[in-house]
mmCIF file of C-alpha atoms in Angstrom:
data_model
loop_
_atom_site.group_PDB
_atom_site.id
_atom_site.type_symbol
_atom_site.label_atom_id
_atom_site.label_comp_id
_atom_site.label_asym_id
_atom_site.label_seq_id
_atom_site.Cartn_x
_atom_site.Cartn_y
_atom_site.Cartn_z
ATOM 1 C CA UNK A 1 24.166 -29.277 -89.863
ATOM 2 C CA UNK A 2 21.281 -27.069 -88.798
ATOM 3 C CA UNK A 3 23.483 -24.617 -86.902
ATOM 4 C CA UNK A 4 23.218 -23.322 -83.367
ATOM 5 C CA UNK A 5 19.701 -22.290 -82.424
ATOM 6 C CA UNK A 6 18.794 -19.809 -79.683
ATOM 7 C CA UNK A 7 15.403 -18.938 -78.281
ATOM 8 C CA UNK A 8 13.972 -16.377 -77.858
ATOM 9 C CA UNK A 9 15.546 -13.905 -80.259
ATOM 10 C CA UNK A 10 14.416 -10.962 -78.184
ATOM 11 C CA UNK A 11 13.317 -10.620 -74.574
ATOM 12 C CA UNK A 12 12.062 -7.511 -72.815
ATOM 13 C CA UNK A 13 11.609 -7.808 -69.086
ATOM 14 C CA UNK A 14 11.138 -5.596 -66.087
ATOM 15 C CA UNK A 15 13.865 -5.168 -63.534
ATOM 16 C CA UNK A 16 13.664 -7.832 -60.842
ATOM 17 C CA UNK A 17 12.099 -10.497 -63.045
ATOM 18 C CA UNK A 18 13.752 -13.815 -63.880
ATOM 19 C CA UNK A 19 14.485 -14.784 -67.469
ATOM 20 C CA UNK A 20 15.609 -18.034 -69.097
ATOM 21 C CA UNK A 21 17.212 -18.514 -72.487
ATOM 22 C CA UNK A 22 17.651 -21.738 -74.419
ATOM 23 C CA UNK A 23 20.412 -22.872 -76.754
ATOM 24 C CA UNK A 24 20.441 -25.924 -79.016
ATOM 25 C CA UNK A 25 23.984 -26.624 -80.267
ATOM 26 C CA UNK A 26 25.124 -28.345 -83.435
ATOM 27 C CA UNK A 27 24.286 -31.983 -82.735
ATOM 28 C CA UNK A 28 27.780 -33.470 -82.930
ATOM 29 C CA UNK A 29 29.374 -30.717 -80.829
ATOM 30 C CA UNK A 30 30.041 -31.663 -77.223
ATOM 31 C CA UNK A 31 31.203 -28.224 -76.102
ATOM 32 C CA UNK A 32 28.729 -25.416 -75.489
ATOM 33 C CA UNK A 33 29.616 -21.859 -74.521
ATOM 34 C CA UNK A 34 27.702 -18.821 -73.305
ATOM 35 C CA UNK A 35 28.961 -15.308 -73.992
ATOM 36 C CA UNK A 36 27.499 -11.853 -73.377
ATOM 37 C CA UNK A 37 28.072 -8.913 -75.692
ATOM 38 C CA UNK A 38 27.278 -5.242 -75.213
ATOM 39 C CA UNK A 39 27.513 -2.489 -77.809
ATOM 40 C CA UNK A 40 31.064 -1.747 -78.890
ATOM 41 C CA UNK A 41 32.537 -4.672 -76.980
ATOM 42 C CA UNK A 42 33.662 -8.126 -77.962
ATOM 43 C CA UNK A 43 31.879 -11.207 -76.633
ATOM 44 C CA UNK A 44 32.554 -11.679 -72.914
ATOM 45 C CA UNK A 45 32.952 -15.268 -71.741
ATOM 46 C CA UNK A 46 30.382 -16.438 -69.189
ATOM 47 C CA UNK A 47 30.602 -20.218 -68.912
ATOM 48 C CA UNK A 48 31.066 -23.414 -70.876
ATOM 49 C CA UNK A 49 30.112 -27.076 -70.790
ATOM 50 C CA UNK A 50 31.677 -30.225 -72.112
ATOM 51 C CA UNK A 51 28.816 -32.655 -72.485
ATOM 52 C CA UNK A 52 26.760 -32.153 -69.304
ATOM 53 C CA UNK A 53 29.663 -30.968 -67.140
ATOM 54 C CA UNK A 54 30.048 -27.245 -66.499
ATOM 55 C CA UNK A 55 33.834 -26.881 -66.681
ATOM 56 C CA UNK A 56 34.293 -23.170 -66.084
ATOM 57 C CA UNK A 57 32.435 -20.048 -65.021
ATOM 58 C CA UNK A 58 33.797 -16.550 -65.394
ATOM 59 C CA UNK A 59 34.911 -15.036 -62.101
ATOM 60 C CA UNK A 60 33.008 -11.937 -63.155
ATOM 61 C CA UNK A 61 29.735 -13.870 -63.385
ATOM 62 C CA UNK A 62 27.202 -12.856 -60.757
ATOM 63 C CA UNK A 63 25.523 -15.504 -58.596
ATOM 64 C CA UNK A 64 22.272 -14.395 -60.239
ATOM 65 C CA UNK A 65 23.370 -16.229 -63.379
ATOM 66 C CA UNK A 66 23.070 -19.990 -63.661
ATOM 67 C CA UNK A 67 23.419 -22.326 -66.595
ATOM 68 C CA UNK A 68 22.561 -25.970 -67.105
ATOM 69 C CA UNK A 69 23.047 -28.601 -69.751
ATOM 70 C CA UNK A 70 21.247 -31.525 -68.156
ATOM 71 C CA UNK A 71 21.569 -34.170 -70.860
ATOM 72 C CA UNK A 72 24.573 -32.850 -72.686
ATOM 73 C CA UNK A 73 22.421 -31.523 -75.506
ATOM 74 C CA UNK A 74 20.559 -28.201 -75.154
ATOM 75 C CA UNK A 75 21.474 -25.654 -72.502
ATOM 76 C CA UNK A 76 19.598 -23.004 -70.552
ATOM 77 C CA UNK A 77 20.897 -19.772 -69.083
ATOM 78 C CA UNK A 78 18.833 -18.223 -66.297
ATOM 79 C CA UNK A 79 19.220 -14.734 -64.905
ATOM 80 C CA UNK A 80 17.470 -14.110 -61.620
ATOM 81 C CA UNK A 81 16.382 -10.687 -60.363
ATOM 82 C CA UNK A 82 17.405 -8.963 -63.567
ATOM 83 C CA UNK A 83 19.081 -5.568 -63.450
ATOM 84 C CA UNK A 84 19.338 -2.908 -66.145
ATOM 85 C CA UNK A 85 23.039 -3.715 -66.460
ATOM 86 C CA UNK A 86 22.087 -7.200 -67.657
ATOM 87 C CA UNK A 87 20.799 -5.719 -70.920
ATOM 88 C CA UNK A 88 22.968 -7.251 -73.648
ATOM 89 C CA UNK A 89 23.106 -9.804 -76.425
ATOM 90 C CA UNK A 90 23.528 -13.297 -75.017
ATOM 91 C CA UNK A 91 25.380 -15.528 -77.443
ATOM 92 C CA UNK A 92 25.572 -19.291 -77.407
ATOM 93 C CA UNK A 93 28.258 -21.147 -79.327
ATOM 94 C CA UNK A 94 29.213 -24.772 -79.774
ATOM 95 C CA UNK A 95 32.282 -26.651 -80.917
ATOM 96 C CA UNK A 96 33.996 -30.005 -80.937
ATOM 97 C CA UNK A 97 36.261 -30.561 -77.973
ATOM 98 C CA UNK A 98 39.924 -29.575 -78.326
ATOM 99 C CA UNK A 99 42.342 -32.018 -79.930
ATOM 100 C CA UNK A 100 45.941 -32.101 -78.804
ATOM 101 C CA UNK A 101 45.403 -28.860 -76.899
ATOM 102 C CA UNK A 102 44.171 -27.025 -79.991
ATOM 103 C CA UNK A 103 40.727 -25.444 -79.887
ATOM 104 C CA UNK A 104 38.119 -26.150 -82.524
ATOM 105 C CA UNK A 105 36.362 -23.073 -83.906
ATOM 106 C CA UNK A 106 33.229 -21.865 -82.153
ATOM 107 C CA UNK A 107 30.004 -21.664 -84.127
ATOM 108 C CA UNK A 108 27.626 -19.027 -82.849
ATOM 109 C CA UNK A 109 23.858 -18.868 -82.731
ATOM 110 C CA UNK A 110 21.938 -15.720 -83.639
ATOM 111 C CA UNK A 111 21.823 -14.628 -80.009
ATOM 112 C CA UNK A 112 19.121 -13.526 -77.600
ATOM 113 C CA UNK A 113 18.843 -9.769 -77.122
ATOM 114 C CA UNK A 114 17.773 -8.953 -73.573
ATOM 115 C CA UNK A 115 16.380 -5.558 -72.631
ATOM 116 C CA UNK A 116 15.724 -4.880 -68.949
ATOM 117 C CA UNK A 117 13.443 -1.900 -68.317
ATOM 118 C CA UNK B 1 44.214 -10.603 -66.265
ATOM 119 C CA UNK B 2 44.791 -12.311 -69.595
ATOM 120 C CA UNK B 3 43.935 -9.972 -72.444
ATOM 121 C CA UNK B 4 43.393 -9.766 -76.171
ATOM 122 C CA UNK B 5 43.978 -6.282 -77.556
ATOM 123 C CA UNK B 6 42.748 -4.823 -80.823
ATOM 124 C CA UNK B 7 42.687 -1.285 -82.169
ATOM 125 C CA UNK B 8 38.987 -0.374 -82.164
ATOM 126 C CA UNK B 9 39.315 1.745 -85.327
ATOM 127 C CA UNK B 10 37.502 2.632 -87.415
ATOM 128 C CA UNK B 11 39.892 1.514 -90.110
ATOM 129 C CA UNK B 12 38.917 3.064 -93.416
ATOM 130 C CA UNK B 13 40.225 1.763 -96.732
ATOM 131 C CA UNK B 14 39.143 2.360 -100.349
ATOM 132 C CA UNK B 15 37.650 -0.450 -102.391
ATOM 133 C CA UNK B 16 40.342 -2.699 -103.829
ATOM 134 C CA UNK B 17 42.930 -1.848 -101.171
ATOM 135 C CA UNK B 18 44.504 -4.159 -98.594
ATOM 136 C CA UNK B 19 43.084 -3.922 -95.073
ATOM 137 C CA UNK B 20 45.404 -4.912 -92.238
ATOM 138 C CA UNK B 21 43.941 -5.810 -88.855
ATOM 139 C CA UNK B 22 46.104 -6.475 -85.823
ATOM 140 C CA UNK B 23 45.748 -8.256 -82.502
ATOM 141 C CA UNK B 24 48.068 -8.839 -79.555
ATOM 142 C CA UNK B 25 47.554 -11.264 -76.703
ATOM 143 C CA UNK B 26 49.081 -11.654 -73.275
ATOM 144 C CA UNK B 27 48.965 -15.405 -72.540
ATOM 145 C CA UNK B 28 52.132 -17.075 -73.830
ATOM 146 C CA UNK B 29 50.420 -20.452 -73.421
ATOM 147 C CA UNK B 30 47.825 -19.685 -76.104
ATOM 148 C CA UNK B 31 47.835 -22.122 -79.007
ATOM 149 C CA UNK B 32 44.666 -21.418 -80.977
ATOM 150 C CA UNK B 33 43.814 -18.172 -82.753
ATOM 151 C CA UNK B 34 40.715 -17.168 -84.655
ATOM 152 C CA UNK B 35 39.350 -14.274 -86.653
ATOM 153 C CA UNK B 36 35.620 -13.664 -86.716
ATOM 154 C CA UNK B 37 33.589 -11.140 -88.690
ATOM 155 C CA UNK B 38 30.525 -9.536 -87.159
ATOM 156 C CA UNK B 39 28.036 -7.428 -89.070
ATOM 157 C CA UNK B 40 25.993 -4.919 -87.102
ATOM 158 C CA UNK B 41 23.207 -6.660 -85.210
ATOM 159 C CA UNK B 42 24.415 -10.130 -86.204
ATOM 160 C CA UNK B 43 26.405 -12.814 -84.445
ATOM 161 C CA UNK B 44 30.103 -13.492 -85.113
ATOM 162 C CA UNK B 45 30.977 -15.737 -88.029
ATOM 163 C CA UNK B 46 34.281 -17.559 -88.412
ATOM 164 C CA UNK B 47 36.697 -16.302 -91.055
ATOM 165 C CA UNK B 48 39.867 -18.218 -90.252
ATOM 166 C CA UNK B 49 41.704 -20.209 -87.644
ATOM 167 C CA UNK B 50 45.486 -20.388 -87.287
ATOM 168 C CA UNK B 51 47.557 -22.557 -84.992
ATOM 169 C CA UNK B 52 51.163 -22.373 -86.267
ATOM 170 C CA UNK B 53 53.585 -19.517 -86.769
ATOM 171 C CA UNK B 54 53.567 -18.054 -90.257
ATOM 172 C CA UNK B 55 50.905 -17.254 -92.815
ATOM 173 C CA UNK B 56 47.683 -19.029 -93.691
ATOM 174 C CA UNK B 57 45.760 -17.987 -96.790
ATOM 175 C CA UNK B 58 42.111 -18.535 -97.648
ATOM 176 C CA UNK B 59 40.894 -16.673 -100.701
ATOM 177 C CA UNK B 60 41.267 -12.937 -100.123
ATOM 178 C CA UNK B 61 42.110 -13.462 -96.444
ATOM 179 C CA UNK B 62 45.538 -14.131 -94.940
ATOM 180 C CA UNK B 63 46.115 -14.720 -91.246
ATOM 181 C CA UNK B 64 49.596 -14.234 -89.835
ATOM 182 C CA UNK B 65 50.788 -15.559 -86.476
ATOM 183 C CA UNK B 66 53.947 -14.739 -84.544
ATOM 184 C CA UNK B 67 53.903 -16.479 -81.167
ATOM 185 C CA UNK B 68 57.252 -15.031 -80.082
ATOM 186 C CA UNK B 69 55.842 -11.518 -80.453
ATOM 187 C CA UNK B 70 52.361 -12.613 -79.279
ATOM 188 C CA UNK B 71 50.857 -11.072 -82.370
ATOM 189 C CA UNK B 72 48.265 -12.225 -84.875
ATOM 190 C CA UNK B 73 47.014 -10.281 -87.876
ATOM 191 C CA UNK B 74 44.478 -10.529 -90.677
ATOM 192 C CA UNK B 75 45.024 -9.148 -94.150
ATOM 193 C CA UNK B 76 42.101 -8.646 -96.495
ATOM 194 C CA UNK B 77 43.136 -8.205 -100.123
ATOM 195 C CA UNK B 78 40.985 -6.470 -102.736
ATOM 196 C CA UNK B 79 38.706 -5.106 -100.016
ATOM 197 C CA UNK B 80 35.027 -4.832 -100.937
ATOM 198 C CA UNK B 81 32.258 -2.708 -99.410
ATOM 199 C CA UNK B 82 30.699 -5.978 -98.226
ATOM 200 C CA UNK B 83 33.786 -6.479 -96.027
ATOM 201 C CA UNK B 84 32.678 -3.502 -93.902
ATOM 202 C CA UNK B 85 32.103 -5.051 -90.485
ATOM 203 C CA UNK B 86 33.707 -5.510 -87.082
ATOM 204 C CA UNK B 87 36.532 -8.032 -86.996
ATOM 205 C CA UNK B 88 37.063 -9.923 -83.765
ATOM 206 C CA UNK B 89 40.275 -11.630 -82.737
ATOM 207 C CA UNK B 90 39.830 -14.627 -80.412
ATOM 208 C CA UNK B 91 42.563 -16.465 -78.532
ATOM 209 C CA UNK B 92 42.378 -19.423 -76.206
ATOM 210 C CA UNK B 93 43.809 -19.047 -72.749
ATOM 211 C CA UNK B 94 45.598 -22.208 -71.729
ATOM 212 C CA UNK B 95 43.039 -24.621 -70.347
ATOM 213 C CA UNK B 96 40.051 -22.354 -70.725
ATOM 214 C CA UNK B 97 37.659 -20.829 -73.220
ATOM 215 C CA UNK B 98 38.217 -18.444 -76.118
ATOM 216 C CA UNK B 99 38.764 -14.837 -75.122
ATOM 217 C CA UNK B 100 37.746 -12.151 -77.595
ATOM 218 C CA UNK B 101 39.159 -8.722 -78.257
ATOM 219 C CA UNK B 102 36.868 -5.708 -78.514
ATOM 220 C CA UNK B 103 37.036 -5.822 -82.283
ATOM 221 C CA UNK B 104 38.204 -3.498 -85.053
ATOM 222 C CA UNK B 105 35.603 -1.768 -87.195
ATOM 223 C CA UNK B 106 36.493 -1.798 -90.887
ATOM 224 C CA UNK B 107 34.883 0.552 -93.390
ATOM 225 C CA UNK B 108 35.491 -0.026 -97.112
ATOM 226 C CA UNK B 109 34.435 2.864 -99.309
ATOM 227 C CA UNK B 110 33.429 2.419 -102.943
#
């Protein structure tokens, strides 16, 4: 178990640029989640995948955000035309799929800290 | 809007005391409940999960769940300065992902 890996750890970009983050989940986990966290707040749900299928996106998620998990392994999160309000920590987590309606715990990566100038 | 509510704190306790952290949730269909600890600048790490009403103990930590009252709590016995962190409550909404509260900041003084 090598844990959830995220890349890059830090990203500084200018407003209007596109950025892409990568997440490699724990290998046996078929669920992968993206969250965003700002200072003083809890993680805010963005989207999640089960295998390669994107099962849910937050209604609050702008159309500038898109995520993929093409082969059911790693995932990418792209933000187009970044805005200063996108500055946050972007957290990826993975888990086994629920059993009997009960969620398995999420295991988080170290996050990617995005700063938009 | 389904919600998970936590008192943001800070909660300050002396070393060796019991720290009590509370969380309420709005979705009666929730079945899975988690406590995470988050140190400043780090990502959340799992402390405990609880699925059934009652208490669940793991070392110095005890999680308590009351589904009728839509309430989940975390007790930390013999609090240590190293327990100083933000504690996040997470609850699944029926059929969707885990929703997190804003977290309670705990400060343990030596």
